[in-house]
Amino acid sequence: MRPSERQIFSPVLRTVLYWAICVASIYCGEQLHICNQLGAKGLDNWHIYFSEAMLFASPALFLKGRARIASAIIASIFLLWLWADILYCRYSGISLRASLIFSPASYNVIVLKCIPYLFRKHDLLYLIAIAADWAAYIHLRPYRCPALKSAARIAAAVIPASGYCFSTILNVTTIFKEDFRFYGWENLAISGTSNVFRQGGSLLYFGYDTYCTKVSRHKELSPSELSEIKQFFDNKKPYECDSTFMSNREKNLIFIIVESLNSWAISLKHNGRSVTPVLDSLIQAEGTISCLNVIPQVSMGFSADGQFIYNTGLLPLKNTVAAVTFNENKVIGLPRALEVRSAEEFICEDSRAWYHAQTSRQYGYDALHDCLGQEPDYDASLFKASGERIGAMTASQPFLAEITTLTSHFPYEQAQSDTIAPWLNDYGTSDIQRHYVKAINLFDTALGKFLRELLPVEIRDSSVIAIASDHNIGLTGENCYDITPIAFIAANTGHTEEIAGPVGQIDIYPTLLQIMGRDRQRCHWLGESILTYGNSSAADIAGRLHGKSDASSDSLKIQAWHISELIIRSGLTAEF
């Protein structure tokens, strides 16, 4: 080092500058995270974030030698996590659970394709901040500086730690003032996991995530909890199967789970044309049961949770993904409940994505056909391959065929061309709205061809065709837990009815059993058939009641979330 540099930058000053740059990068990253994710004011809870930044960068002061690189490493990892969290929040409306980062199911081609469409120019600031940290380490060379005095090293760790604890304690009352009163500690993240980060910083958020991971483990039920479960099912009344539905016992069920189908998109008109003419005709047909006011009840598992609800009759967990954590539990899956001779599942993606191979076995399917969705139109190729295989299932009727679509999955890449449904090119106020509606139209077109041409006539006429959304999707940046109704349609049932609702997503499982004539003297499911007289309410994931049934039913709908958690976490099969 030249003499002039030595005079300007003393060893201690070089170390302090390196530490200060790391503090600044972390602090700015947190503020950018809050502004981007929540639209909060830049100085909200600044004392918490600044204390955290000082604490994360403190290795630069209390360590010595090359160990001081820890500050740059910690800052880089943390900034990358903040960036990933923003990308995830732009898609889902909630924060990325730290525990899911290390799950292989979180990474697949579908997820990676979403990233370019979620990127914003100001995201480069995270890379600039990381570059600044490493430039400071390389050029200031803090590893050549001697260790600071013991008092200074202790202060470097104690002061920011004390500041963070003090700031968080002061903020605790505001953290829980409204959210805790409404949601409770167990469900606090449902208010928006982002809010936990906003009010308490990343340390509180990671602490909460650790708590959720711990309570998500298997547990032994106490006698009182077993009694609570038994009483819940004792209070539930099974549906009644009349002669119309009993005649469906020998019919097949072709169950189509549609990706991100908001009910408002059905029958949507633009430029004098309907976006979903096939779904419109199914709803209007004789023998169709439909409801366009189904309250979504998925948690952070989204599609995996929707499939879990429909296949098990249970509600998802609020603090983890059942398909990831509890895919070895024994459940009364839809194939078993329907008592079909064969059950096969058809999906577009690789079965390794989102633990689909494990859940297919868990639900009781005899075969899983994956990788059926091919570009340029996932659903068209999916329906073509499914139709060919279903045609070979005639020897094992009645059967269950479950088809899960993909074309309407964000970022709707197949619908981005102006040559696709050009009459929709001027729809909406944003690209994402236009692409979504086009994707729904692509699905509807593929469905029409499947029903008219690809599905053998003898199979179509001897099958109930059920269609349900896996979850809702926000197109204007709203939180995924803001309720946009989804749809359920069942054609060729022998019964015609339009259900006004609202009903819950959990109600579809018993509805399918009733339609297919599976009479039950005792419930093993948590929902209530949408055909039950007076069923016109649903409890969402936050415990909010939509609509109103009788007091007893509404109470059971709210309690069902707790009962489902006990059943899943204990591995208890709902046969009591």
Coordinates of C-alpha atoms in Angstrom, one line a residue:
M1 CA 0.0 0.0 0.0
R2 CA 1.3 3.5 -0.9
P3 CA 2.2 5.9 2.0
S4 CA -0.6 8.3 1.0
E5 CA -3.2 5.4 1.3
R6 CA -1.7 4.3 4.6
Q7 CA -2.3 7.8 6.0
I8 CA -5.8 8.2 4.7
F9 CA -7.0 4.6 5.5
S10 CA -5.7 3.4 8.8
P11 CA -6.1 -0.3 9.5
V12 CA -9.0 0.3 11.9
L13 CA -10.7 2.7 9.5
R14 CA -10.5 0.2 6.7
T15 CA -12.2 -2.4 8.9
V16 CA -14.9 0.0 10.0
L17 CA -15.5 1.1 6.4
Y18 CA -15.9 -2.5 5.3
W19 CA -18.4 -3.0 8.1
A20 CA -20.3 0.1 7.3
I21 CA -20.6 -0.8 3.6
C22 CA -22.0 -4.2 4.7
V23 CA -24.4 -2.5 7.1
A24 CA -25.6 -0.1 4.4
S25 CA -26.1 -2.8 1.8
I26 CA -28.2 -5.0 4.2
Y27 CA -30.2 -2.1 5.5
C28 CA -31.0 -0.7 2.0
G29 CA -31.9 -4.3 0.9
E30 CA -34.4 -4.6 3.7
Q31 CA -35.9 -1.2 3.0
L32 CA -36.2 -2.0 -0.7
H33 CA -37.8 -5.3 0.2
I34 CA -40.4 -3.7 2.3
C35 CA -41.2 -1.0 -0.3
N36 CA -41.4 -3.4 -3.1
Q37 CA -43.3 -6.1 -1.3
L38 CA -45.7 -4.2 0.8
G39 CA -45.7 -0.7 -0.6
A40 CA -44.8 0.4 2.9
K41 CA -43.1 3.7 3.6
G42 CA -39.3 3.5 3.4
L43 CA -38.6 4.4 7.0
D44 CA -41.2 2.1 8.6
N45 CA -39.5 0.4 11.6
W46 CA -36.1 1.6 10.4
H47 CA -34.6 1.0 13.9
I48 CA -35.4 -2.7 13.6
Y49 CA -33.8 -3.1 10.2
F50 CA -30.8 -0.9 11.1
S51 CA -30.2 -3.0 14.2
E52 CA -30.4 -6.2 12.2
A53 CA -28.0 -4.8 9.6
M54 CA -25.5 -4.0 12.2
L55 CA -25.9 -7.4 13.8
F56 CA -25.5 -9.3 10.5
A57 CA -22.4 -7.2 9.6
S58 CA -20.8 -7.4 13.1
P59 CA -18.4 -10.3 12.2
A60 CA -16.3 -7.7 10.4
L61 CA -15.6 -6.1 13.8
F62 CA -15.5 -8.9 16.4
L63 CA -13.7 -11.4 14.2
K64 CA -10.1 -11.1 12.9
G65 CA -8.1 -12.0 9.8
R66 CA -9.8 -13.7 6.9
A67 CA -12.7 -14.7 9.1
R68 CA -14.0 -11.2 8.5
I69 CA -15.2 -12.4 5.1
A70 CA -18.2 -13.7 7.0
S71 CA -19.8 -10.3 6.9
A72 CA -19.7 -10.3 3.0
I73 CA -21.0 -13.9 2.9
I74 CA -23.9 -13.2 5.3
A75 CA -24.8 -10.0 3.5
S76 CA -24.8 -11.8 0.1
I77 CA -26.9 -14.7 1.2
F78 CA -29.4 -12.4 3.0
L79 CA -29.7 -10.1 0.0
L80 CA -30.3 -13.0 -2.3
W81 CA -33.0 -14.3 0.0
L82 CA -34.6 -10.9 0.0
W83 CA -34.6 -10.8 -3.8
A84 CA -36.0 -14.4 -4.0
D85 CA -38.7 -13.4 -1.5
I86 CA -39.7 -10.4 -3.6
L87 CA -40.0 -12.6 -6.8
Y88 CA -42.1 -15.1 -4.9
C89 CA -44.3 -12.4 -3.4
R90 CA -44.9 -10.9 -6.8
Y91 CA -46.3 -14.2 -7.9
S92 CA -48.2 -15.4 -4.8
G93 CA -48.8 -12.4 -2.6
I94 CA -47.0 -13.9 0.4
S95 CA -43.5 -14.3 1.6
L96 CA -41.3 -17.3 0.8
R97 CA -41.1 -19.6 3.7
A98 CA -37.4 -20.2 4.6
S99 CA -38.1 -23.9 5.2
L100 CA -39.3 -24.3 1.6
I101 CA -36.1 -22.9 0.1
F102 CA -34.4 -26.2 0.9
S103 CA -37.1 -28.4 -0.5
P104 CA -36.3 -29.9 -3.9
A105 CA -40.0 -29.7 -4.8
S106 CA -39.7 -25.9 -4.8
Y107 CA -37.6 -26.0 -7.9
N108 CA -38.8 -27.2 -11.3
V109 CA -39.0 -26.0 -14.9
I110 CA -42.4 -24.4 -14.3
V111 CA -41.1 -22.3 -11.4
L112 CA -38.0 -21.2 -13.2
K113 CA -40.0 -20.1 -16.3
C114 CA -41.8 -17.6 -14.1
I115 CA -38.7 -15.8 -13.0
P116 CA -38.1 -13.6 -16.1
Y117 CA -41.7 -12.3 -15.9
L118 CA -41.3 -11.4 -12.3
F119 CA -38.0 -9.5 -12.7
R120 CA -38.0 -5.7 -12.4
K121 CA -35.1 -3.3 -13.3
H122 CA -34.7 -2.1 -9.8
D123 CA -34.0 -5.7 -8.7
L124 CA -30.4 -5.0 -10.0
L125 CA -29.9 -3.0 -6.8
Y126 CA -29.6 -6.2 -4.9
L127 CA -26.7 -7.3 -7.2
I128 CA -25.1 -3.9 -6.9
A129 CA -25.3 -4.1 -3.1
I130 CA -23.7 -7.6 -3.1
A131 CA -21.0 -6.4 -5.5
A132 CA -20.3 -3.4 -3.2
D133 CA -19.8 -5.8 -0.2
W134 CA -17.2 -7.9 -2.1
A135 CA -15.5 -4.8 -3.6
A136 CA -15.1 -3.5 -0.1
Y137 CA -13.6 -6.8 1.1
I138 CA -11.2 -7.0 -1.8
H139 CA -10.0 -3.4 -1.9
L140 CA -10.1 -2.4 1.7
R141 CA -8.5 -5.7 2.7
P142 CA -9.9 -5.8 6.3
Y143 CA -8.3 -9.3 6.7
R144 CA -4.9 -7.5 7.0
C145 CA -6.1 -5.3 9.9
P146 CA -5.3 -6.4 13.4
A147 CA -8.0 -7.5 15.8
L148 CA -9.9 -4.7 17.6
K149 CA -9.7 -4.3 21.3
S150 CA -11.9 -6.8 23.3
A151 CA -14.2 -4.1 24.5
A152 CA -14.8 -2.9 20.9
R153 CA -15.4 -6.4 19.7
I154 CA -17.9 -7.1 22.4
A155 CA -19.7 -3.8 21.8
A156 CA -19.9 -4.6 18.0
A157 CA -22.1 -7.6 18.8
V158 CA -23.9 -6.6 22.0
I159 CA -25.0 -3.1 20.9
P160 CA -26.9 -4.2 17.7
A161 CA -28.3 -7.3 19.4
S162 CA -29.6 -5.2 22.3
G163 CA -30.9 -2.6 19.9
Y164 CA -32.8 -5.2 17.9
C165 CA -34.3 -6.8 21.0
F166 CA -35.3 -3.5 22.4
S167 CA -36.8 -2.3 19.2
T168 CA -38.7 -5.5 18.6
I169 CA -40.1 -5.5 22.2
L170 CA -41.3 -2.0 21.6
N171 CA -42.9 -3.1 18.4
V172 CA -44.6 -6.3 19.7
T173 CA -47.8 -4.5 20.7
T174 CA -48.2 -3.2 17.2
I175 CA -47.3 -6.5 15.6
F176 CA -50.1 -8.4 17.4
K177 CA -52.5 -5.6 18.2
E178 CA -54.8 -6.3 15.2
D179 CA -53.4 -9.5 13.6
F180 CA -53.0 -11.5 16.7
R181 CA -56.5 -10.6 17.9
F182 CA -57.9 -11.6 14.6
Y183 CA -55.8 -14.6 13.6
G184 CA -54.0 -15.8 16.7
W185 CA -50.3 -16.7 17.0
E186 CA -50.7 -20.0 15.2
N187 CA -52.2 -18.3 12.1
L188 CA -50.3 -15.0 12.3
A189 CA -48.6 -15.6 9.0
I190 CA -51.9 -16.0 7.3
S191 CA -52.3 -12.2 7.7
G192 CA -49.5 -12.1 5.2
T193 CA -46.2 -13.6 6.2
S194 CA -44.8 -10.4 4.8
N195 CA -46.3 -8.6 7.8
V196 CA -44.3 -10.6 10.3
F197 CA -41.1 -9.5 8.4
R198 CA -42.3 -5.9 8.3
Q199 CA -43.1 -5.6 11.9
G200 CA -40.2 -7.6 13.4
G201 CA -37.5 -8.0 10.8
S202 CA -36.0 -11.1 9.4
L203 CA -35.0 -12.5 12.7
L204 CA -38.5 -12.6 14.0
Y205 CA -39.7 -14.0 10.7
F206 CA -37.1 -16.8 10.7
G207 CA -38.0 -17.4 14.4
Y208 CA -41.6 -17.8 13.3
D209 CA -40.7 -20.1 10.5
T210 CA -38.7 -22.3 12.9
Y211 CA -41.7 -22.4 15.2
C212 CA -44.0 -23.4 12.3
T213 CA -41.6 -26.1 11.2
K214 CA -41.5 -27.5 14.7
V215 CA -45.3 -27.6 15.2
S216 CA -45.6 -29.2 11.7
R217 CA -44.0 -32.4 12.9
H218 CA -46.0 -35.5 13.7
K219 CA -47.6 -35.4 17.1
E220 CA -49.4 -37.8 19.4
L221 CA -53.0 -36.9 20.0
S222 CA -54.1 -36.4 23.6
P223 CA -57.4 -38.1 24.8
S224 CA -59.1 -34.7 24.7
E225 CA -58.0 -34.1 21.1
L226 CA -59.2 -37.6 20.1
S227 CA -62.5 -36.8 21.8
E228 CA -62.7 -33.5 20.0
I229 CA -62.3 -35.2 16.6
K230 CA -64.9 -37.8 17.4
Q231 CA -67.4 -35.2 18.6
F232 CA -66.8 -33.2 15.4
F233 CA -67.7 -36.1 13.2
D234 CA -70.6 -37.2 15.4
N235 CA -72.1 -33.7 14.8
K236 CA -71.8 -33.9 11.1
K237 CA -74.7 -35.3 9.1
P238 CA -74.0 -37.3 5.9
Y239 CA -75.7 -36.4 2.7
E240 CA -78.6 -38.4 1.2
C241 CA -78.4 -40.2 -2.2
D242 CA -81.7 -40.2 -4.0
S243 CA -82.4 -42.6 -6.9
T244 CA -81.0 -40.2 -9.5
F245 CA -77.6 -40.3 -7.9
M246 CA -77.7 -44.0 -7.1
S247 CA -78.1 -44.6 -10.8
N248 CA -74.6 -43.0 -11.2
R249 CA -72.9 -45.8 -9.3
E250 CA -71.8 -47.5 -12.5
K251 CA -70.7 -44.3 -14.2
N252 CA -67.0 -43.3 -14.5
L253 CA -65.8 -40.0 -13.1
I254 CA -63.5 -37.8 -15.3
F255 CA -62.3 -35.1 -12.9
I256 CA -60.5 -32.2 -14.5
I257 CA -58.7 -29.9 -12.1
V258 CA -58.0 -26.6 -13.9
E259 CA -55.0 -24.4 -13.1
S260 CA -55.9 -21.0 -11.6
L261 CA -59.5 -20.8 -12.9
N262 CA -61.2 -17.7 -11.4
S263 CA -64.9 -18.0 -11.7
W264 CA -65.3 -14.5 -13.1
A265 CA -63.5 -15.7 -16.2
I266 CA -66.3 -18.1 -17.0
S267 CA -68.9 -16.5 -19.4
L268 CA -66.8 -13.4 -19.6
K269 CA -67.7 -11.5 -22.8
H270 CA -65.3 -9.4 -24.9
N271 CA -65.9 -8.0 -28.3
G272 CA -69.2 -9.9 -28.4
R273 CA -67.6 -13.3 -27.8
S274 CA -67.4 -15.5 -24.8
V275 CA -64.0 -16.4 -23.4
T276 CA -65.3 -19.9 -22.3
P277 CA -68.0 -21.1 -24.8
V278 CA -67.4 -24.7 -23.9
L279 CA -67.8 -24.2 -20.1
D280 CA -70.8 -22.0 -20.8
S281 CA -72.5 -24.8 -22.7
L282 CA -71.7 -27.3 -20.0
I283 CA -73.2 -25.1 -17.3
Q284 CA -76.4 -24.6 -19.3
A285 CA -76.8 -28.2 -20.3
E286 CA -79.4 -30.5 -18.7
G287 CA -78.0 -32.7 -16.0
T288 CA -75.3 -30.2 -14.9
I289 CA -74.6 -29.1 -11.3
S290 CA -72.6 -25.9 -11.0
C291 CA -71.4 -23.4 -8.6
L292 CA -69.4 -20.3 -9.5
N293 CA -69.0 -19.1 -5.9
V294 CA -66.7 -21.6 -4.4
I295 CA -64.4 -20.0 -1.7
P296 CA -60.8 -21.1 -2.2
Q297 CA -59.2 -22.7 0.9
V298 CA -55.7 -23.4 -0.2
S299 CA -52.7 -22.4 1.9
M300 CA -49.1 -21.9 0.7
G301 CA -49.1 -25.1 -1.3
F302 CA -51.5 -23.5 -3.9
S303 CA -52.0 -26.2 -6.6
A304 CA -50.7 -29.0 -4.3
D305 CA -53.2 -27.9 -1.6
G306 CA -56.1 -27.8 -4.1
Q307 CA -55.4 -31.3 -5.2
F308 CA -55.0 -32.3 -1.6
I309 CA -58.4 -30.9 -0.7
Y310 CA -60.2 -32.6 -3.6
N311 CA -58.5 -36.0 -3.1
T312 CA -58.7 -36.3 0.7
G313 CA -61.6 -34.3 1.9
L314 CA -59.2 -32.6 4.4
L315 CA -58.2 -28.9 4.6
P316 CA -54.5 -28.0 4.1
L317 CA -52.1 -27.0 6.8
K318 CA -51.7 -23.3 7.4
N319 CA -48.0 -23.3 8.2
T320 CA -46.5 -25.8 5.8
V321 CA -47.4 -27.8 2.7
A322 CA -49.0 -31.2 3.5
A323 CA -47.8 -32.6 0.1
V324 CA -44.2 -32.0 1.2
T325 CA -44.3 -32.8 4.9
F326 CA -47.0 -35.4 5.3
N327 CA -47.1 -37.2 1.9
E328 CA -46.7 -40.6 3.6
N329 CA -49.8 -40.3 5.8
K330 CA -52.6 -42.7 5.1
V331 CA -55.7 -41.0 3.8
I332 CA -59.1 -42.0 2.4
G333 CA -58.3 -40.8 -1.1
L334 CA -60.9 -40.2 -3.8
P335 CA -60.3 -43.5 -5.6
R336 CA -60.9 -45.5 -2.4
A337 CA -64.0 -43.4 -1.4
L338 CA -65.5 -43.8 -4.9
E339 CA -64.8 -47.6 -4.8
V340 CA -63.8 -47.6 -8.5
R341 CA -62.2 -50.5 -10.2
S342 CA -59.3 -48.4 -11.5
A343 CA -57.9 -44.9 -11.0
E344 CA -55.4 -43.1 -13.1
E345 CA -53.9 -39.5 -13.0
F346 CA -52.8 -37.4 -15.9
I347 CA -50.5 -34.4 -15.5
C348 CA -48.5 -32.1 -17.8
E349 CA -45.3 -31.8 -15.7
D350 CA -42.7 -34.2 -14.4
S351 CA -44.0 -36.2 -11.5
R352 CA -41.1 -35.1 -9.4
A353 CA -42.4 -31.6 -9.3
W354 CA -44.2 -30.7 -6.0
Y355 CA -44.0 -34.4 -4.8
H356 CA -46.7 -35.4 -7.3
A357 CA -45.4 -39.0 -7.5
Q358 CA -45.7 -39.4 -3.7
T359 CA -49.1 -37.8 -3.4
S360 CA -50.5 -39.8 -6.3
R361 CA -49.7 -43.0 -4.4
Q362 CA -50.9 -41.5 -1.2
Y363 CA -54.3 -40.7 -2.7
G364 CA -54.6 -44.2 -4.1
Y365 CA -54.2 -43.9 -7.8
D366 CA -53.1 -47.0 -9.7
A367 CA -51.1 -45.1 -12.3
L368 CA -49.7 -41.6 -12.8
H369 CA -49.0 -40.5 -16.3
D370 CA -46.7 -37.5 -16.3
C371 CA -44.9 -35.2 -18.8
L372 CA -48.0 -35.2 -21.1
G373 CA -48.0 -31.4 -21.6
Q374 CA -46.0 -30.4 -24.7
E375 CA -45.4 -27.0 -26.2
P376 CA -46.8 -25.0 -27.8
D377 CA -50.1 -25.9 -26.1
Y378 CA -49.8 -27.8 -22.8
D379 CA -53.5 -28.6 -22.3
A380 CA -54.1 -29.6 -25.9
S381 CA -51.4 -32.3 -25.8
L382 CA -52.5 -33.3 -22.3
F383 CA -56.1 -33.9 -23.3
K384 CA -54.9 -35.8 -26.5
A385 CA -52.7 -38.2 -24.5
S386 CA -55.4 -38.5 -21.7
G387 CA -58.1 -39.3 -24.2
E388 CA -56.0 -42.1 -25.8
R389 CA -55.3 -43.7 -22.4
I390 CA -58.9 -43.3 -21.1
G391 CA -60.1 -45.0 -24.2
A392 CA -58.1 -48.1 -23.0
M393 CA -59.7 -48.0 -19.6
T394 CA -63.1 -49.4 -20.8
A395 CA -62.2 -52.9 -19.4
S396 CA -62.1 -51.6 -15.9
Q397 CA -65.2 -49.5 -15.4
P398 CA -66.3 -47.7 -13.4
F399 CA -63.0 -45.8 -13.2
L400 CA -61.7 -42.5 -12.0
A401 CA -59.5 -40.4 -14.4
E402 CA -58.1 -37.2 -12.9
I403 CA -56.6 -34.7 -15.3
T404 CA -54.7 -31.6 -14.1
T405 CA -54.2 -28.8 -16.6
L406 CA -51.3 -26.3 -16.9
T407 CA -51.9 -23.8 -19.7
S408 CA -53.4 -21.2 -17.3
H409 CA -50.4 -21.3 -15.0
F410 CA -48.5 -18.0 -14.6
P411 CA -46.8 -16.6 -16.7
Y412 CA -49.2 -17.8 -19.4
E413 CA -46.4 -18.0 -21.9
Q414 CA -48.5 -19.8 -24.5
A415 CA -51.0 -17.0 -24.5
Q416 CA -48.6 -14.1 -25.1
S417 CA -48.6 -14.2 -28.8
D418 CA -50.9 -11.7 -30.6
T419 CA -51.9 -14.5 -33.0
I420 CA -53.5 -16.4 -30.2
A421 CA -57.2 -15.3 -29.8
P422 CA -56.5 -11.9 -31.5
W423 CA -60.0 -10.7 -30.6
L424 CA -58.7 -10.5 -27.0
N425 CA -55.6 -8.4 -27.8
D426 CA -57.3 -5.3 -26.5
Y427 CA -58.6 -6.9 -23.3
G428 CA -57.8 -5.6 -19.8
T429 CA -55.5 -2.9 -18.5
S430 CA -52.3 -4.9 -18.3
D431 CA -50.4 -7.7 -20.1
I432 CA -51.0 -10.1 -17.3
Q433 CA -54.8 -9.7 -17.4
R434 CA -54.8 -10.1 -21.2
H435 CA -52.5 -13.2 -21.1
Y436 CA -54.5 -14.8 -18.3
V437 CA -57.9 -14.5 -20.2
K438 CA -56.2 -15.8 -23.4
A439 CA -54.9 -18.8 -21.4
I440 CA -58.3 -19.6 -20.1
N441 CA -59.6 -19.4 -23.7
L442 CA -56.9 -21.8 -24.8
F443 CA -57.9 -24.2 -22.0
D444 CA -61.6 -24.0 -22.9
T445 CA -60.8 -24.7 -26.6
A446 CA -58.7 -27.7 -25.7
L447 CA -61.5 -28.9 -23.4
G448 CA -64.0 -28.7 -26.2
K449 CA -61.9 -30.7 -28.5
F450 CA -61.3 -33.3 -25.8
L451 CA -65.1 -33.7 -25.1
R452 CA -66.1 -33.7 -28.8
E453 CA -63.3 -35.6 -30.5
L454 CA -60.7 -37.1 -28.2
L455 CA -62.9 -38.8 -25.7
P456 CA -64.6 -42.0 -27.0
V457 CA -68.4 -41.4 -27.2
E458 CA -69.3 -44.5 -25.2
I459 CA -67.0 -43.2 -22.4
R460 CA -68.3 -39.7 -22.5
D461 CA -71.9 -40.8 -22.3
S462 CA -71.2 -43.2 -19.4
S463 CA -69.2 -40.7 -17.3
V464 CA -69.7 -37.7 -15.1
I465 CA -67.4 -34.9 -16.2
A466 CA -66.4 -32.8 -13.2
I467 CA -64.4 -29.6 -13.5
A468 CA -62.9 -27.6 -10.6
S469 CA -60.4 -24.9 -10.1
D470 CA -57.3 -25.8 -8.1
H471 CA -57.1 -22.3 -6.6
N472 CA -57.7 -18.6 -7.4
I473 CA -55.1 -16.3 -8.8
G474 CA -54.6 -12.5 -8.3
L475 CA -54.0 -10.4 -11.4
T476 CA -53.6 -7.0 -9.8
G477 CA -51.0 -7.7 -7.1
E478 CA -53.5 -8.7 -4.4
N479 CA -52.6 -11.2 -1.7
C480 CA -53.4 -14.8 -2.6
Y481 CA -55.5 -15.0 0.5
D482 CA -57.9 -12.3 -0.7
I483 CA -60.8 -14.3 -1.8
T484 CA -61.6 -14.5 -5.5
P485 CA -64.3 -17.3 -6.0
I486 CA -63.4 -20.3 -8.0
A487 CA -65.7 -22.8 -9.9
F488 CA -67.1 -26.3 -9.8
I489 CA -69.0 -27.9 -12.7
A490 CA -70.3 -31.4 -12.9
A491 CA -72.0 -32.5 -16.2
N492 CA -74.0 -35.6 -17.0
T493 CA -75.1 -36.1 -13.4
G494 CA -78.8 -36.6 -14.0
H495 CA -79.6 -33.6 -11.9
T496 CA -79.7 -30.0 -12.9
E497 CA -79.0 -27.2 -10.4
E498 CA -77.0 -24.0 -10.2
I499 CA -75.8 -23.4 -6.6
A500 CA -75.6 -19.7 -5.6
G501 CA -73.2 -20.4 -2.7
P502 CA -70.9 -19.4 -1.2
V503 CA -69.6 -22.9 -0.5
G504 CA -66.1 -24.1 0.4
Q505 CA -63.5 -25.9 -1.7
I506 CA -63.6 -28.6 1.0
D507 CA -67.3 -29.2 0.0
I508 CA -66.4 -30.6 -3.4
Y509 CA -65.1 -34.0 -2.1
P510 CA -68.5 -35.0 -0.5
T511 CA -70.3 -33.5 -3.5
L512 CA -68.5 -35.9 -5.8
L513 CA -69.3 -38.8 -3.6
Q514 CA -73.0 -37.9 -3.5
I515 CA -73.2 -37.3 -7.3
M516 CA -71.6 -40.7 -7.9
G517 CA -74.1 -42.4 -5.6
R518 CA -71.7 -43.4 -2.9
D519 CA -74.0 -43.5 0.1
R520 CA -72.4 -43.1 3.5
Q521 CA -73.9 -43.6 6.9
R522 CA -71.0 -41.7 8.6
C523 CA -68.8 -38.8 7.4
H524 CA -65.0 -39.2 7.1
W525 CA -64.7 -35.8 5.3
L526 CA -64.7 -32.3 6.7
G527 CA -66.9 -30.5 4.2
E528 CA -70.6 -30.6 3.4
S529 CA -72.0 -31.4 0.0
I530 CA -73.0 -28.3 -1.9
L531 CA -76.3 -30.0 -2.7
T532 CA -77.2 -30.0 1.0
Y533 CA -80.1 -27.7 1.7
G534 CA -79.0 -24.6 3.6
N535 CA -75.3 -25.0 2.8
S536 CA -74.4 -21.5 1.9
S537 CA -71.2 -20.6 3.8
A538 CA -67.5 -21.3 4.0
A539 CA -64.7 -20.5 6.3
D540 CA -61.5 -19.4 4.7
I541 CA -58.0 -20.0 5.8
A542 CA -58.0 -17.0 8.2
G543 CA -61.2 -18.2 9.9
R544 CA -63.4 -15.7 8.2
L545 CA -66.9 -16.9 7.5
H546 CA -68.3 -16.1 4.0
G547 CA -72.1 -16.4 3.7
K548 CA -74.3 -17.9 6.3
S549 CA -75.7 -21.3 7.0
D550 CA -77.3 -22.4 10.3
A551 CA -75.3 -21.7 13.5
S552 CA -74.3 -25.3 14.0
S553 CA -73.0 -25.7 10.4
D554 CA -71.0 -22.5 10.5
S555 CA -69.4 -23.5 13.8
L556 CA -68.3 -26.8 12.3
K557 CA -66.9 -25.1 9.2
I558 CA -64.7 -22.9 11.3
Q559 CA -63.7 -25.8 13.6
A560 CA -62.8 -28.0 10.5
W561 CA -59.5 -26.2 10.1
H562 CA -58.3 -27.3 13.6
I563 CA -59.7 -30.8 13.2
S564 CA -57.9 -31.2 9.9
E565 CA -54.6 -30.1 11.4
L566 CA -55.0 -32.6 14.2
I567 CA -55.7 -35.4 11.7
I568 CA -52.8 -34.5 9.4
R569 CA -50.2 -33.9 12.0
S570 CA -51.1 -37.1 13.9
G571 CA -51.3 -39.3 10.7
L572 CA -54.7 -40.4 11.9
T573 CA -57.0 -41.9 9.2
A574 CA -60.4 -40.3 9.4
E575 CA -62.2 -43.6 10.2
F576 CA -63.4 -43.3 13.8

